[in-house]
Amino acid sequence: QKEVEQNSGPLSVPEGAIASLNCTYSDRGSQSFFWYRQYSGKSPELIMFIYSNGDKEDGRFTAQLNKASQYVSLLIRDSQPSDSATYLCAVNDGGATNKLIFGTGTLLAVQP
Amino acid sequence: DVKVTQSSRYLVKRTGEKVFLECVQDMDHENMFWYRQDPGLGLRLIYFSYDVKMKEKGDIPEGYSVSREKKERFSLILESASTNQTSMYLCASSLLPWAGPLGTDTQYFGPGTRLTVL
């Protein structure tokens, strides 16, 4: 059974701090990794995707991938109360189809 | 912008009823997906379709069926609704039918349908 694991949280950070969200995955064949943000009662929206080892930056967000350790993370710099949401990590299933395997998400709470 | 719409935001049905949830995407995407989301269980794939009239079972297909008669439309059918099918149902679409050399491509989600079965 292919798995994606995240700490459910809540992860509480003060406004302006760096929030660090982590995700591990079980399938070494996985090639593409996604971070979605989901506000309470809403549907997931894509924040970033990453395919290559290393860092990928987009504004206040940085995704980090380490395939050897099967680990992907999301850093949010200068955290804002509006960043308070559940963050879902998703990993492709390594097969031919375009299926994603989702983690259960980490709840982030940014304290004003 | 990709737009994925779902027929209802909230739905209340009775046990044993046949329920139809409809999803429409306007970006000519090949792949469409149905998930359910429950607290503590995350997103679980029910069915997906990579082409018109094609369907594949996901992780939890029991009690559900799907229909894809047109490329832009993917319907989820609960043949005889039960209380354990009370959940948030999310539809998603992605452009490519098969994973490329970099793996899969992005899935875009509709707003969701919160279904309550009494």
XYZ file of N, CA and C in Angstrom, chain B residues 24-110:
261
model
N -18.399 19.166 -14.091
C -18.116 19.659 -15.439
C -16.831 20.474 -15.406
N -15.955 20.219 -16.381
C -14.732 21.031 -16.506
C -14.703 21.656 -17.897
N -14.112 22.859 -17.949
C -14.174 23.625 -19.189
C -12.821 23.786 -19.871
N -11.837 22.937 -19.498
C -10.491 23.126 -20.044
C -10.053 21.973 -20.926
N -10.984 21.184 -21.417
C -10.649 20.110 -22.344
C -9.668 19.097 -21.729
N -9.790 18.896 -20.438
C -8.922 17.943 -19.750
C -9.334 16.507 -20.061
N -8.323 15.639 -20.154
C -8.588 14.240 -20.461
C -9.043 13.461 -19.229
N -8.389 13.761 -18.099
C -8.605 12.978 -16.883
C -9.599 13.652 -15.949
N -10.481 12.843 -15.389
C -11.372 13.361 -14.346
C -11.434 12.346 -13.222
N -11.636 12.872 -12.006
C -11.532 12.056 -10.793
C -12.691 12.381 -9.851
N -13.095 11.385 -9.096
C -14.005 11.587 -7.974
C -13.340 11.091 -6.705
N -13.336 11.966 -5.689
C -12.808 11.634 -4.367
C -13.916 11.856 -3.333
N -13.733 11.204 -2.194
C -14.467 11.617 -1.013
C -13.460 11.972 0.066
N -13.867 12.928 0.904
C -12.971 13.405 1.952
C -13.682 13.330 3.287
N -13.074 12.614 4.208
C -13.631 12.440 5.545
C -12.582 12.807 6.580
N -13.001 13.382 7.719
C -12.038 13.780 8.754
C -11.145 12.619 9.167
N -9.852 12.859 9.198
C -8.897 11.843 9.629
C -8.533 10.817 8.565
N -9.297 10.795 7.474
C -9.023 9.807 6.414
C -8.462 10.442 5.163
N -8.549 11.741 5.066
C -7.998 12.418 3.910
C -8.838 12.201 2.660
N -8.217 12.454 1.522
C -8.866 12.294 0.229
C -8.693 10.861 -0.250
N -9.792 10.226 -0.570
C -9.739 8.854 -1.073
C -10.373 8.800 -2.456
N -9.667 8.149 -3.378
C -10.117 8.095 -4.766
C -11.193 7.030 -4.936
N -12.312 7.443 -5.531
C -13.428 6.524 -5.761
C -13.320 5.918 -7.158
N -13.304 6.773 -8.157
C -13.172 6.370 -9.559
C -12.434 7.469 -10.298
N -11.847 7.102 -11.425
C -11.339 8.107 -12.335
C -11.575 7.671 -13.770
N -11.445 8.624 -14.672
C -11.686 8.359 -16.088
C -10.643 9.095 -16.902
N -9.988 8.398 -17.820
C -8.949 9.011 -18.639
C -9.427 9.306 -20.057
N -10.679 8.947 -20.354
C -11.215 9.207 -21.683
C -12.728 9.009 -21.619
N -13.410 9.508 -22.636
C -14.858 9.317 -22.699
C -15.175 7.823 -22.675
N -16.161 7.483 -21.871
C -16.648 6.114 -21.711
C -15.635 5.177 -21.044
N -14.475 5.689 -20.642
C -13.486 4.863 -19.945
C -13.534 5.200 -18.465
N -13.384 4.180 -17.639
C -13.365 4.398 -16.204
C -12.454 3.380 -15.544
N -11.901 3.782 -14.426
C -11.045 2.888 -13.642
C -11.437 3.021 -12.184
N -11.445 1.920 -11.471
C -11.740 1.954 -10.048
C -10.574 2.584 -9.291
N -10.957 3.343 -8.273
C -9.957 3.862 -7.368
C -9.827 2.945 -6.163
N -9.621 3.558 -5.014
C -9.378 2.780 -3.795
C -10.659 2.332 -3.095
N -11.757 3.059 -3.314
C -12.995 2.745 -2.592
C -14.205 2.817 -3.533
N -14.285 1.962 -4.553
C -15.371 2.072 -5.523
C -16.699 1.447 -5.082
N -16.683 0.669 -4.002
C -17.889 -0.079 -3.619
C -19.022 0.875 -3.291
N -20.189 0.590 -3.886
C -21.367 1.406 -3.629
C -21.513 2.584 -4.571
N -20.544 2.744 -5.480
C -20.549 3.861 -6.422
C -20.425 3.357 -7.850
N -20.914 4.140 -8.787
C -20.620 3.936 -10.188
C -20.410 5.308 -10.815
N -19.900 5.326 -12.042
C -19.618 6.597 -12.712
C -20.063 6.510 -14.162
N -20.172 7.699 -14.759
C -20.530 7.788 -16.167
C -19.786 8.954 -16.783
N -19.205 8.702 -17.947
C -18.560 9.789 -18.682
C -18.935 9.650 -20.155
N -20.033 10.299 -20.513
C -20.543 10.258 -21.879
C -19.940 11.358 -22.739
N -19.539 12.456 -22.108
C -18.887 13.554 -22.814
C -17.594 13.896 -22.102
N -16.642 14.431 -22.823
C -15.324 14.679 -22.266
C -15.372 15.598 -21.067
N -16.250 16.599 -21.110
C -16.239 17.615 -20.066
C -17.040 17.239 -18.825
N -17.740 16.111 -18.874
C -18.698 15.814 -17.810
C -18.435 14.433 -17.216
N -18.391 14.378 -15.890
C -18.127 13.115 -15.195
C -19.091 13.021 -14.026
N -19.916 11.992 -14.047
C -20.960 11.861 -13.030
C -20.634 10.732 -12.068
N -20.926 10.963 -10.819
C -20.801 9.940 -9.774
C -22.205 9.548 -9.350
N -22.446 8.238 -9.291
C -23.776 7.735 -8.963
C -23.697 6.865 -7.723
N -24.547 7.193 -6.754
C -24.712 6.331 -5.597
C -25.986 5.545 -5.846
N -25.846 4.259 -6.124
C -26.985 3.451 -6.570
C -28.075 3.376 -5.497
N -27.680 3.217 -4.255
C -28.629 3.149 -3.141
C -27.914 3.767 -1.934
N -28.182 5.042 -1.728
C -27.413 5.784 -0.732
C -27.526 5.173 0.665
N -26.423 5.190 1.370
C -26.415 4.715 2.759
C -25.794 5.793 3.641
N -26.054 5.700 4.930
C -25.579 6.740 5.852
C -24.060 6.824 5.859
N -23.359 5.713 5.605
C -21.896 5.772 5.605
C -21.328 6.428 4.349
N -22.195 6.873 3.464
C -21.758 7.645 2.307
C -21.917 9.153 2.528
N -22.309 9.518 3.733
C -22.299 10.930 4.104
C -20.858 11.405 4.108
N -20.572 12.444 3.302
C -19.190 12.858 3.125
C -19.132 14.117 2.265
N -17.916 14.656 2.136
C -17.636 15.691 1.151
C -17.125 14.994 -0.105
N -17.757 15.274 -1.247
C -17.345 14.668 -2.510
C -16.690 15.739 -3.378
N -15.500 15.414 -3.842
C -14.707 16.350 -4.621
C -14.410 15.766 -5.991
N -14.638 16.582 -6.999
C -14.298 16.223 -8.366
C -13.015 16.965 -8.741
N -12.188 16.342 -9.551
C -10.962 16.989 -10.017
C -10.727 16.614 -11.470
N -9.931 17.436 -12.164
C -9.553 17.103 -13.524
C -8.085 17.427 -13.743
N -7.488 16.734 -14.702
C -6.107 17.039 -15.094
C -5.982 16.848 -16.596
N -4.988 17.517 -17.174
C -4.909 17.622 -18.626
C -4.606 16.305 -19.309
N -3.570 15.596 -18.832
C -3.044 14.465 -19.592
C -3.663 13.145 -19.145
N -3.878 12.231 -20.084
C -4.460 10.946 -19.707
C -3.471 10.026 -19.006
N -2.180 10.173 -19.344
C -1.174 9.283 -18.767
C -0.028 10.099 -18.211
N 0.647 9.532 -17.241
C 1.802 10.202 -16.663
C 2.905 10.328 -17.694
N 3.543 11.499 -17.732
C 4.641 11.732 -18.658
C 5.969 11.420 -18.006
N 7.063 11.842 -18.626
C 8.395 11.549 -18.085
C 8.647 12.181 -16.729
N 7.903 13.235 -16.397
C 8.058 13.858 -15.080
C 6.985 13.401 -14.108
N 6.256 12.395 -14.486
C 5.206 11.920 -13.601
C 3.872 12.525 -13.975
N 3.043 12.713 -12.999
C 1.681 13.154 -13.266
C 1.605 14.676 -13.350
N 0.517 15.170 -13.860
C 0.332 16.610 -13.900
C -0.688 17.046 -12.854
N -0.873 18.338 -12.764
C -1.663 18.916 -11.683
C -3.135 18.547 -11.793
N -3.743 18.263 -10.670
C -5.194 18.084 -10.613
C -5.828 19.356 -10.060
N -6.923 19.755 -10.696
C -7.667 20.944 -10.285
C -9.021 20.494 -9.759
N -9.383 21.061 -8.625
C -10.575 20.596 -7.910
C -11.769 21.508 -8.104
N -12.945 20.901 -8.112
C -14.187 21.654 -8.020
C -14.456 22.064 -6.586
